[in-house]
CSV table of C-alpha atoms and ligand atoms in Angstrom, one decimal:
chain,number,residue,atom,x,y,z
A,1,MET,CA,-105.5,11.9,-27.6
A,2,ALA,CA,-102.6,14.2,-26.8
A,3,GLU,CA,-99.9,13.0,-24.3
A,4,TRP,CA,-101.4,12.3,-20.8
A,5,VAL,CA,-99.3,14.4,-18.4
A,6,ARG,CA,-99.4,15.1,-14.6
A,7,ILE,CA,-100.3,18.6,-13.4
A,8,ARG,CA,-97.2,18.6,-11.3
A,9,ASP,CA,-95.1,18.6,-14.5
A,10,ILE,CA,-97.3,21.0,-16.5
A,11,GLY,CA,-94.6,23.7,-16.6
A,12,ASN,CA,-92.6,21.4,-18.9
A,13,TYR,CA,-95.3,21.6,-21.6
A,14,GLU,CA,-95.9,25.3,-22.1
A,15,GLY,CA,-97.4,26.0,-25.5
A,16,GLN,CA,-98.0,22.3,-26.1
A,17,THR,CA,-101.3,20.4,-26.3
A,18,VAL,CA,-101.7,17.8,-23.5
A,19,THR,CA,-104.3,15.7,-21.8
A,20,LEU,CA,-105.1,15.7,-18.1
A,21,LYS,CA,-107.1,13.1,-16.3
A,22,GLY,CA,-108.6,13.9,-12.9
A,23,TRP,CA,-111.5,15.3,-11.0
A,24,LEU,CA,-113.4,18.6,-10.9
A,25,TYR,CA,-112.6,20.4,-7.7
A,26,LEU,CA,-114.5,23.7,-8.5
A,27,ARG,CA,-116.4,25.1,-11.4
A,28,THR,CA,-117.2,28.8,-12.1
A,29,ASP,CA,-119.4,29.8,-15.1
A,30,LYS,CA,-119.1,33.2,-16.8
A,31,GLY,CA,-121.3,33.4,-19.9
A,32,ARG,CA,-119.4,31.6,-22.7
A,33,LEU,CA,-116.5,30.8,-20.4
A,34,LYS,CA,-116.2,28.0,-17.8
A,35,PHE,CA,-113.3,28.0,-15.3
A,36,LEU,CA,-112.7,24.4,-14.1
A,37,ARG,CA,-110.3,23.8,-11.2
A,38,VAL,CA,-109.1,20.3,-12.0
A,39,ARG,CA,-107.0,18.1,-9.7
A,40,ASP,CA,-105.3,14.8,-10.6
A,41,GLY,CA,-103.5,13.8,-7.4
A,42,SER,CA,-100.3,15.6,-8.3
A,43,GLY,CA,-101.7,19.2,-8.2
A,44,VAL,CA,-104.5,21.5,-9.2
A,45,ILE,CA,-104.8,23.5,-12.5
A,46,GLN,CA,-107.3,25.9,-13.9
A,47,ALA,CA,-108.8,24.6,-17.2
A,48,VAL,CA,-110.6,27.3,-19.2
A,49,VAL,CA,-113.4,26.2,-21.5
A,50,PHE,CA,-114.3,28.8,-24.1
A,51,LYS,CA,-117.6,27.8,-25.9
A,52,LYS,CA,-116.2,28.6,-29.3
A,53,ASN,CA,-113.1,26.5,-28.8
A,54,VAL,CA,-114.7,23.2,-28.0
A,55,PRO,CA,-117.2,20.8,-29.8
A,56,PRO,CA,-120.8,21.4,-28.8
A,57,GLU,CA,-121.0,18.1,-26.9
A,58,ALA,CA,-117.9,19.1,-24.8
A,59,TRP,CA,-119.6,22.3,-23.9
A,60,GLU,CA,-122.8,20.5,-22.9
A,61,ALA,CA,-120.8,18.0,-20.9
A,62,ALA,CA,-119.0,20.9,-19.1
A,63,ASP,CA,-122.3,22.5,-18.4
A,64,LYS,CA,-123.5,19.4,-16.4
A,65,LEU,CA,-120.3,18.9,-14.5
A,66,THR,CA,-120.7,18.5,-10.7
A,67,GLN,CA,-118.1,18.8,-8.0
A,68,GLU,CA,-115.8,15.7,-8.0
A,69,SER,CA,-116.9,14.5,-11.4
A,70,SER,CA,-114.1,12.6,-13.1
A,71,LEU,CA,-113.0,13.9,-16.4
A,72,ILE,CA,-110.4,14.0,-19.2
A,73,VAL,CA,-109.5,17.4,-20.6
A,74,THR,CA,-107.3,18.2,-23.5
A,75,GLY,CA,-105.9,21.6,-24.3
A,76,THR,CA,-102.9,23.9,-24.7
A,77,VAL,CA,-100.8,24.9,-21.7
A,78,ARG,CA,-100.2,28.6,-21.3
A,79,ALA,CA,-98.4,30.5,-18.6
A,80,ASP,CA,-100.5,32.8,-16.5
A,81,GLU,CA,-99.2,34.1,-13.2
A,82,ARG,CA,-102.7,34.7,-11.9
A,83,ALA,CA,-103.5,31.0,-12.2
A,84,PRO,CA,-102.7,28.5,-9.4
A,85,GLY,CA,-99.2,27.1,-10.1
A,86,GLY,CA,-98.6,29.7,-12.8
A,87,TYR,CA,-100.2,27.8,-15.7
A,88,GLU,CA,-103.6,27.4,-17.3
A,89,LEU,CA,-105.1,24.9,-19.8
A,90,ASP,CA,-106.9,26.4,-22.7
A,91,VAL,CA,-109.4,23.5,-23.3
A,92,SER,CA,-110.0,22.2,-26.8
A,93,ASP,CA,-111.8,19.0,-25.8
A,94,LEU,CA,-113.4,17.5,-22.7
A,95,GLU,CA,-114.8,14.1,-21.8
A,96,VAL,CA,-116.7,13.3,-18.6
A,97,VAL,CA,-115.8,9.8,-17.2
A,98,HIS,CA,-118.4,9.9,-14.4
A,99,TYR,CA,-120.8,12.7,-13.2
A,100,ALA,CA,-120.5,12.8,-9.4
A,101,GLU,CA,-123.8,12.8,-7.6
A,102,PRO,CA,-124.8,16.4,-6.9
A,103,ASP,CA,-124.7,16.2,-3.1
A,104,TYR,CA,-120.9,15.8,-2.6
A,105,PRO,CA,-120.6,16.3,1.2
A,106,ILE,CA,-117.4,18.4,1.3
A,107,GLN,CA,-118.0,21.8,-0.3
A,108,PRO,CA,-115.2,24.3,-0.9
A,109,LYS,CA,-116.0,26.0,2.4
A,110,GLU,CA,-115.3,25.7,6.1
A,111,HIS,CA,-116.6,22.4,7.7
A,112,GLY,CA,-116.3,21.3,11.3
A,113,VAL,CA,-113.6,18.8,12.2
A,114,GLY,CA,-116.1,16.2,13.4
A,115,PHE,CA,-117.9,16.3,10.0
A,116,LEU,CA,-114.6,16.2,8.1
A,117,MET,CA,-113.4,13.2,10.1
A,118,GLN,CA,-116.6,11.3,9.5
A,119,ASN,CA,-115.9,12.0,5.8
A,120,ARG,CA,-112.1,11.4,5.9
A,121,HIS,CA,-112.4,9.1,2.8
A,122,LEU,CA,-113.4,12.2,0.9
A,123,TRP,CA,-111.6,14.9,2.9
A,124,ILE,CA,-108.3,13.5,1.8
A,125,ARG,CA,-109.1,14.6,-1.8
A,126,SER,CA,-108.7,18.3,-0.7
A,127,PRO,CA,-105.5,19.9,-1.9
A,128,ARG,CA,-104.3,20.5,1.7
A,129,GLN,CA,-104.9,17.0,2.8
A,130,ALA,CA,-103.4,15.5,-0.4
A,131,THR,CA,-100.3,17.8,0.1
A,132,ILE,CA,-99.8,16.6,3.6
A,133,LEU,CA,-100.0,12.9,2.5
A,134,ARG,CA,-97.5,13.6,-0.2
A,135,ILE,CA,-95.1,15.2,2.2
A,136,ARG,CA,-95.6,12.2,4.6
A,137,ALA,CA,-94.5,10.0,1.8
A,138,THR,CA,-91.3,12.1,1.3
A,139,VAL,CA,-90.6,12.0,5.1
A,140,ILE,CA,-90.9,8.2,5.1
A,141,ARG,CA,-88.7,7.9,2.0
A,142,ALA,CA,-86.1,10.2,3.4
A,143,ILE,CA,-86.0,8.2,6.7
A,144,ARG,CA,-85.4,5.0,4.7
A,145,ASP,CA,-82.8,6.7,2.4
A,146,TRP,CA,-80.8,8.0,5.4
A,147,LEU,CA,-80.8,4.7,7.3
A,148,ASP,CA,-80.2,2.5,4.2
A,149,SER,CA,-77.2,4.7,3.3
A,150,HIS,CA,-75.8,4.5,6.8
A,151,ASP,CA,-75.6,0.7,7.0
A,152,PHE,CA,-78.8,0.1,8.8
A,153,VAL,CA,-80.6,-3.1,7.7
A,154,ASN,CA,-84.4,-3.0,7.5
A,155,VAL,CA,-85.7,-5.9,9.5
A,156,ASP,CA,-89.5,-6.3,10.1
A,157,THR,CA,-90.5,-7.0,13.6
A,158,PRO,CA,-93.8,-8.7,14.7
A,159,ILE,CA,-97.1,-7.0,15.1
A,160,LEU,CA,-98.5,-9.8,17.2
A,161,THR,CA,-96.5,-10.0,20.4
A,162,PRO,CA,-96.6,-11.8,23.8
A,163,ALA,CA,-95.5,-8.9,26.0
A,164,ALA,CA,-95.4,-5.2,26.7
A,165,VAL,CA,-92.5,-2.8,25.9
A,166,GLU,CA,-93.8,0.5,26.9
A,167,GLY,CA,-95.9,-0.3,29.9
A,168,THR,CA,-98.9,-2.6,30.4
A,169,THR,CA,-101.5,0.1,30.5
A,170,THR,CA,-101.6,0.9,26.8
A,171,LEU,CA,-101.7,-2.6,25.4
A,172,PHE,CA,-104.3,-3.7,22.8
A,173,GLU,CA,-105.0,-7.3,23.6
A,174,THR,CA,-106.2,-9.8,21.1
A,175,ASP,CA,-107.1,-13.5,21.4
A,176,TYR,CA,-104.3,-15.7,19.9
A,177,PHE,CA,-105.7,-19.2,19.7
A,178,GLY,CA,-106.9,-19.1,23.3
A,179,LYS,CA,-103.9,-17.1,24.6
A,180,PRO,CA,-103.5,-13.4,25.0
A,181,ALA,CA,-101.4,-11.5,22.4
A,182,TYR,CA,-100.8,-7.8,22.1
A,183,LEU,CA,-100.5,-5.5,19.1
A,184,SER,CA,-96.9,-4.2,19.0
A,185,GLN,CA,-96.2,-1.0,21.1
A,186,SER,CA,-92.7,-1.0,19.6
A,187,GLY,CA,-90.4,-3.3,17.7
A,188,GLN,CA,-87.5,-2.4,19.9
A,189,LEU,CA,-87.1,-5.7,21.8
A,190,TYR,CA,-86.9,-7.7,18.6
A,191,ASN,CA,-84.5,-5.1,17.2
A,192,GLU,CA,-82.3,-5.8,20.1
A,193,ALA,CA,-82.1,-9.5,19.0
A,194,ASN,CA,-81.6,-8.5,15.4
A,195,ILE,CA,-78.5,-6.4,16.1
A,196,PHE,CA,-76.6,-9.5,17.2
A,197,ALA,CA,-77.2,-10.8,13.6
A,198,LEU,CA,-76.8,-7.6,11.7
A,199,GLY,CA,-75.1,-4.9,13.8
A,200,LYS,CA,-77.3,-2.0,12.9
A,201,VAL,CA,-81.0,-2.5,12.1
A,202,TYR,CA,-84.3,-0.6,11.9
A,203,CYS,CA,-87.9,-1.6,11.8
A,204,PHE,CA,-90.5,0.7,10.4
A,205,GLY,CA,-94.2,0.0,10.7
A,206,PRO,CA,-97.5,0.6,12.6
A,207,THR,CA,-97.4,0.5,16.4
A,208,PHE,CA,-100.3,0.6,18.7
A,209,ARG,CA,-101.0,2.3,22.1
A,210,ALA,CA,-104.4,2.0,23.8
A,211,GLU,CA,-103.9,5.6,24.9
A,212,LYS,CA,-106.8,7.1,26.8
A,213,SER,CA,-105.3,10.5,25.9
A,214,LYS,CA,-107.4,12.8,23.7
A,215,THR,CA,-104.7,15.2,22.7
A,216,ARG,CA,-103.4,16.7,19.4
A,217,ARG,CA,-100.3,14.4,19.6
A,218,HIS,CA,-101.8,11.0,20.4
A,219,LEU,CA,-103.0,8.3,18.0
A,220,THR,CA,-103.8,4.8,19.0
A,221,GLU,CA,-102.2,3.5,15.7
A,222,PHE,CA,-99.1,5.4,14.6
A,223,TRP,CA,-96.0,4.7,12.4
A,224,MET,CA,-92.7,4.6,14.1
A,225,VAL,CA,-89.2,4.0,12.7
A,226,GLU,CA,-86.9,2.4,15.2
A,227,PRO,CA,-83.1,2.2,14.6
A,228,GLU,CA,-81.0,0.0,16.9
A,229,MET,CA,-77.2,-0.3,17.1
A,230,ALA,CA,-74.8,-2.8,18.7
A,231,PHE,CA,-71.7,-1.4,20.5
A,232,ALA,CA,-73.5,1.9,20.9
A,233,THR,CA,-74.4,4.3,23.7
A,234,LEU,CA,-76.7,7.1,24.5
A,235,GLU,CA,-74.5,9.5,22.6
A,236,ASP,CA,-74.8,7.5,19.4
A,237,VAL,CA,-78.6,7.8,19.7
A,238,MET,CA,-78.3,11.6,19.8
A,239,ASP,CA,-75.8,11.6,16.9
A,240,VAL,CA,-77.9,9.4,14.7
A,241,GLY,CA,-81.1,11.2,15.7
A,242,GLU,CA,-79.9,14.7,14.9
A,243,GLN,CA,-78.4,13.6,11.6
A,244,MET,CA,-81.5,11.7,10.4
A,245,VAL,CA,-84.0,14.3,11.5
A,246,SER,CA,-82.0,17.1,9.9
A,247,TYR,CA,-81.8,15.1,6.6
A,248,VAL,CA,-85.5,14.5,6.6
A,249,VAL,CA,-86.3,18.2,7.2
A,250,GLN,CA,-83.9,19.4,4.5
A,251,THR,CA,-85.2,16.8,2.1
A,252,VAL,CA,-88.8,18.0,2.6
A,253,LEU,CA,-87.7,21.6,2.1
A,254,GLU,CA,-85.9,20.6,-1.1
A,255,LYS,CA,-88.9,18.8,-2.5
A,256,HIS,CA,-91.9,20.6,-1.1
A,257,ARG,CA,-90.9,24.2,-0.3
A,258,ARG,CA,-93.6,25.7,-2.5
A,259,GLU,CA,-96.4,23.5,-1.1
A,260,LEU,CA,-95.3,24.2,2.5
A,261,GLU,CA,-95.4,27.9,1.8
A,262,GLU,CA,-98.4,28.2,-0.5
A,263,VAL,CA,-100.7,25.3,0.5
A,264,LEU,CA,-99.8,24.9,4.2
A,265,GLU,CA,-98.7,28.5,4.8
A,266,ARG,CA,-95.8,27.2,6.8
A,267,ASP,CA,-92.9,29.6,7.8
A,268,VAL,CA,-90.1,27.6,6.3
A,269,SER,CA,-87.3,29.8,7.7
A,270,VAL,CA,-87.8,27.8,11.0
A,271,LEU,CA,-87.0,24.6,9.1
A,272,GLU,CA,-83.9,26.0,7.3
A,273,LYS,CA,-82.3,26.1,10.8
A,274,ILE,CA,-82.7,22.4,11.4
A,275,THR,CA,-79.1,21.2,10.9
A,276,PRO,CA,-76.8,19.3,13.3
A,277,PRO,CA,-75.8,19.6,16.0
A,278,PHE,CA,-78.9,19.9,18.1
A,279,PRO,CA,-78.7,21.2,21.7
A,280,ARG,CA,-78.4,18.5,24.4
A,281,ILE,CA,-79.4,19.1,28.0
A,282,SER,CA,-79.9,16.8,31.0
A,283,TYR,CA,-83.2,16.2,32.7
A,284,ASP,CA,-81.7,18.1,35.7
A,285,GLU,CA,-81.0,21.1,33.5
A,286,ALA,CA,-84.5,20.9,31.9
A,287,VAL,CA,-86.0,21.0,35.4
A,288,GLU,CA,-84.0,24.2,36.1
A,289,ILE,CA,-85.5,25.7,32.9
A,290,LEU,CA,-89.0,24.9,34.2
A,291,HIS,CA,-88.3,26.4,37.6
A,292,ALA,CA,-87.1,29.6,36.0
A,293,ASN,CA,-90.0,29.8,33.5
A,294,GLY,CA,-93.3,29.6,35.4
A,295,PHE,CA,-93.1,26.0,36.8
A,296,GLU,CA,-91.4,26.8,40.1
A,297,ASP,CA,-93.1,23.9,41.8
A,298,PHE,CA,-92.2,21.2,39.2
A,299,PRO,CA,-91.0,18.3,41.4
A,300,TRP,CA,-87.8,16.6,40.3
A,301,GLY,CA,-88.6,13.0,39.4
A,302,GLU,CA,-91.8,13.5,37.4
A,303,ASP,CA,-92.0,13.0,33.7
A,304,PHE,CA,-92.7,16.1,31.5
A,305,GLY,CA,-96.2,16.9,30.2
A,306,ALA,CA,-96.9,18.9,27.1
A,307,PRO,CA,-96.7,22.3,28.7
A,308,HIS,CA,-93.3,21.4,30.2
A,309,GLU,CA,-92.0,20.2,26.9
A,310,THR,CA,-93.2,23.3,25.2
A,311,THR,CA,-91.5,25.5,27.8
A,312,ILE,CA,-88.2,23.6,27.6
A,313,SER,CA,-88.1,23.5,23.8
A,314,SER,CA,-89.1,27.2,23.5
A,315,GLN,CA,-85.6,28.0,24.8
A,316,PHE,CA,-84.1,26.7,21.6
A,317,GLU,CA,-84.5,27.2,17.8
A,318,LYS,CA,-83.7,23.5,17.0
A,319,PRO,CA,-85.1,20.3,18.5
A,320,VAL,CA,-83.5,19.7,21.9
A,321,PHE,CA,-82.3,16.4,23.3
A,322,VAL,CA,-83.2,15.9,27.0
A,323,TYR,CA,-81.2,13.0,28.5
A,324,HIS,CA,-80.9,11.1,31.8
A,325,TYR,CA,-84.5,11.1,32.9
A,326,PRO,CA,-85.4,9.6,36.3
A,327,THR,CA,-85.2,5.9,36.2
A,328,LYS,CA,-88.7,5.6,37.7
A,329,ALA,CA,-90.2,7.7,34.9
A,330,LYS,CA,-88.9,5.4,32.1
A,331,ALA,CA,-89.4,1.9,30.8
A,332,PHE,CA,-87.9,-1.2,32.4
A,333,TYR,CA,-85.1,-1.7,29.8
A,334,MET,CA,-83.2,1.6,30.3
A,335,GLU,CA,-79.6,1.3,31.3
A,336,GLU,CA,-78.7,3.1,34.5
A,337,VAL,CA,-76.1,5.9,34.8
A,338,PRO,CA,-73.1,4.6,36.6
A,339,GLY,CA,-73.0,6.1,40.1
A,340,ARG,CA,-76.5,7.6,39.8
A,341,PRO,CA,-79.0,4.7,39.8
A,342,GLU,CA,-81.9,7.3,40.2
A,343,VAL,CA,-81.4,8.4,36.6
A,344,CYS,CA,-81.1,6.3,33.4
A,345,ARG,CA,-79.5,6.6,30.0
A,346,SER,CA,-82.7,7.6,28.3
A,347,VAL,CA,-83.3,10.5,25.9
A,348,ASP,CA,-86.2,12.3,24.3
A,349,LEU,CA,-86.0,14.7,21.4
A,350,LEU,CA,-88.4,17.7,21.8
A,351,ALA,CA,-89.4,19.5,18.6
A,352,PRO,CA,-89.6,23.3,18.7
A,353,GLU,CA,-92.8,25.3,18.3
A,354,GLY,CA,-94.6,23.3,21.0
A,355,TYR,CA,-94.6,20.0,19.1
A,356,GLY,CA,-93.0,18.1,22.0
A,357,GLU,CA,-91.5,14.7,21.9
A,358,ILE,CA,-90.8,13.2,18.5
A,359,ILE,CA,-88.1,10.8,19.5
A,360,GLY,CA,-87.9,8.5,22.6
A,361,GLY,CA,-85.0,6.1,23.1
A,362,GLY,CA,-81.8,5.4,25.0
A,363,GLN,CA,-79.2,2.8,25.9
A,364,ARG,CA,-80.5,-0.6,27.0
A,365,ILE,CA,-79.5,-2.6,30.0
A,366,ALA,CA,-76.6,-5.0,29.1
A,367,SER,CA,-76.5,-7.2,32.3
A,368,VAL,CA,-78.7,-10.2,33.1
A,369,GLU,CA,-78.9,-9.2,36.8
A,370,LEU,CA,-80.1,-5.6,36.3
A,371,LEU,CA,-82.6,-6.7,33.7
A,372,GLU,CA,-84.0,-9.4,36.0
A,373,GLN,CA,-84.2,-6.8,38.8
A,374,ARG,CA,-86.1,-4.3,36.6
A,375,LEU,CA,-88.6,-7.0,35.3
A,376,ARG,CA,-89.4,-7.7,39.0
A,377,GLU,CA,-89.7,-4.0,39.9
A,378,HIS,CA,-92.1,-3.5,36.9
A,379,ASN,CA,-94.1,-6.6,37.8
A,380,LEU,CA,-93.5,-8.0,34.3
A,381,PRO,CA,-94.0,-11.8,33.7
A,382,ARG,CA,-90.5,-13.1,33.4
A,383,GLU,CA,-91.5,-16.1,31.3
A,384,ALA,CA,-92.6,-13.7,28.5
A,385,TYR,CA,-89.1,-12.1,28.5
A,386,GLU,CA,-86.8,-15.2,28.8
A,387,TRP,CA,-85.8,-14.8,25.2
A,388,TYR,CA,-85.0,-11.2,25.9
A,389,ILE,CA,-82.8,-12.1,28.9
A,390,ASP,CA,-80.9,-14.5,26.6
A,391,LEU,CA,-79.6,-11.5,24.7
A,392,ARG,CA,-77.7,-10.7,27.9
A,393,ARG,CA,-76.4,-14.2,28.3
A,394,TYR,CA,-74.8,-14.7,25.0
A,395,GLY,CA,-72.3,-12.0,23.9
A,396,SER,CA,-74.0,-9.0,25.5
A,397,VAL,CA,-72.9,-5.6,24.3
A,398,PRO,CA,-73.7,-2.0,25.1
A,399,HIS,CA,-76.5,-1.2,22.6
A,400,ALA,CA,-78.9,1.7,22.0
A,401,GLY,CA,-81.6,2.9,19.8
A,402,PHE,CA,-84.7,5.1,19.5
A,403,GLY,CA,-88.2,5.4,18.0
A,404,LEU,CA,-89.2,8.4,15.9
A,405,GLY,CA,-93.0,8.9,15.5
A,406,VAL,CA,-93.8,9.8,11.9
A,407,GLU,CA,-97.0,11.6,12.6
A,408,ARG,CA,-95.6,13.9,15.3
A,409,THR,CA,-92.6,14.6,13.1
A,410,LEU,CA,-94.8,15.4,10.1
A,411,ALA,CA,-97.1,17.6,12.3
A,412,TRP,CA,-94.1,19.6,13.3
A,413,ILE,CA,-92.6,19.9,9.8
A,414,CYS,CA,-95.9,21.0,8.3
A,415,LYS,CA,-97.0,23.0,11.5
A,416,LEU,CA,-100.3,21.2,11.7
A,417,PRO,CA,-102.7,21.7,14.6
A,418,HIS,CA,-103.4,18.0,15.2
A,419,VAL,CA,-101.9,14.6,14.2
A,420,ARG,CA,-105.2,13.6,12.8
A,421,GLU,CA,-104.1,15.3,9.5
A,422,THR,CA,-100.9,13.4,9.3
A,423,ILE,CA,-102.2,9.9,8.2
A,424,ALA,CA,-104.8,9.0,5.7
A,425,PHE,CA,-107.1,7.2,8.2
A,426,PRO,CA,-106.2,8.2,11.8
A,427,ARG,CA,-107.1,6.0,14.7
A,428,MET,CA,-107.8,7.8,18.0
A,429,LEU,CA,-109.6,7.1,21.3
A,430,ASP,CA,-112.9,8.1,19.9
A,431,HIS,CA,-112.3,7.6,16.1
A,432,ILE,CA,-112.1,4.4,14.1
A,433,TYR,CA,-114.5,5.2,11.2
A,434,PRO,CA,-114.1,5.2,8.2
B,501,LIG,N1,-87.0,1.7,19.8
B,501,LIG,C1,-87.2,2.6,20.8
B,501,LIG,O1,-86.4,2.9,21.6
B,501,LIG,C2,-88.6,3.2,20.9
B,501,LIG,C3,-89.2,3.0,22.3
B,501,LIG,N2,-89.5,1.5,22.6
B,501,LIG,C4,-90.5,3.7,22.4
B,501,LIG,O2,-91.6,3.2,21.9
B,501,LIG,N3,-90.4,4.9,22.9
B,501,LIG,S1,-91.7,6.0,23.0
B,501,LIG,O3,-92.8,5.3,23.7
B,501,LIG,O4,-91.2,7.2,23.5
B,501,LIG,O5,-92.2,6.2,21.5
B,501,LIG,C5,-91.3,6.7,20.6
B,501,LIG,C6,-92.0,7.8,19.7
B,501,LIG,O6,-93.2,7.3,19.2
B,501,LIG,C7,-94.1,8.4,19.1
B,501,LIG,N4,-95.3,8.1,19.8
B,501,LIG,C8,-95.4,7.4,21.0
B,501,LIG,N5,-96.7,7.3,21.4
B,501,LIG,C9,-97.4,7.9,20.4
B,501,LIG,C10,-98.8,8.1,20.2
B,501,LIG,N6,-99.7,7.6,21.1
B,501,LIG,N7,-99.2,8.8,19.1
B,501,LIG,C11,-98.3,9.3,18.2
B,501,LIG,N8,-97.0,9.1,18.3
B,501,LIG,C12,-96.6,8.4,19.4
B,501,LIG,C13,-93.4,9.6,19.6
B,501,LIG,O7,-92.8,10.3,18.6
B,501,LIG,C14,-92.4,9.0,20.5
B,501,LIG,O8,-91.2,9.8,20.8
B,502,LIG,MG1,-91.6,8.6,24.9
């Protein structure tokens, strides 16, 4: 058998005889010719079977091929600008590994989202979905590369936790040997302990929100990277956030420009502008933008909804930081702004093109007294946070961090209509199968 190669690298083998292993995506018969669209997980190529060029048994096998049959094809690589990816395989031999059953549910045609979601385990095989998952992997790797190269230590935080971080209304409760435990909403509180050991840390894993929201931006299980820094302030959050997001976007452009343009039909010129610094405006300034752009009655003090975030971010070509939200609109742990207790040292990063919040974070309360006051105000059970208060008793420091949602970031980069396409098996209010 000739050398087994990946379709993604086929350009390196022009004129050579190679072997590909994959699945039949599409078959077109034209007399003594068969055009097979083969995919192998790294890309798609057209394999041309000419009856006179293959053994009779190979032709007979090709004739019985059904969509998604697994196969091994050998042939000579030739450049052809009409072919997907610019190359074709002139087949000299073909072996079928398994004939797929003839009723493969996902035909190369339009299907409704509900049907596709019920068949997500097969839908992910489509070139578009596979491309998105490949870009997702690049986003995750780029995030880790940037943090690892900037002295952040990856520390894993618990999934089973005793208390809320982001409000008690979106907790998934589970029984923990007769006591309640909650799936992690955020690793932040544990990160705040870890920085006293390591200075700069990040956790990166699944987080859970029992969101009752059916929107294009909400999942009930999503992946979040959460950097946290000792001796840091709100400004450090924005510095790190803009540098990391810019690095991620430029890395995706470098590695996946062709897929973005050809498979996802994404206008990449927007992404080319994503470099530091990002604009930074206060919540007060953001409210002024709303008042001047159709939301004259927006009341100061409210959190922004999707339409508001879209209006605010539409004023800028880059993601925009909005800082100093009203204290009452944010979580219990937010440090207050000296002299303005009604606002806190929080920040969100709003992505352009209507993708809204991709980062939430801020500076954390450093004093025992204010933290105890906030726990009372938020009616949080003090006993579940005693350890967290300890962090303010023993060498407290100004510290800050944020969480970036992978799925929302990926949806923006790829310009996807819904976060359901940003993870292999999305979990949403009304979707947990397969
Ligand atoms: N270490 C920190 O400071 C993080 C902080 N405790 C936190 O969880 N902030 S956040 O709730 O705004 O969520 C952060 C990001 O997490 C994403 N996120 C937040 N909730 C969701 C849902 N439901 N679906 C998808 N993505 C979500 C979104 O990008 C948010 O900006
Ligand atoms: Mg948020």
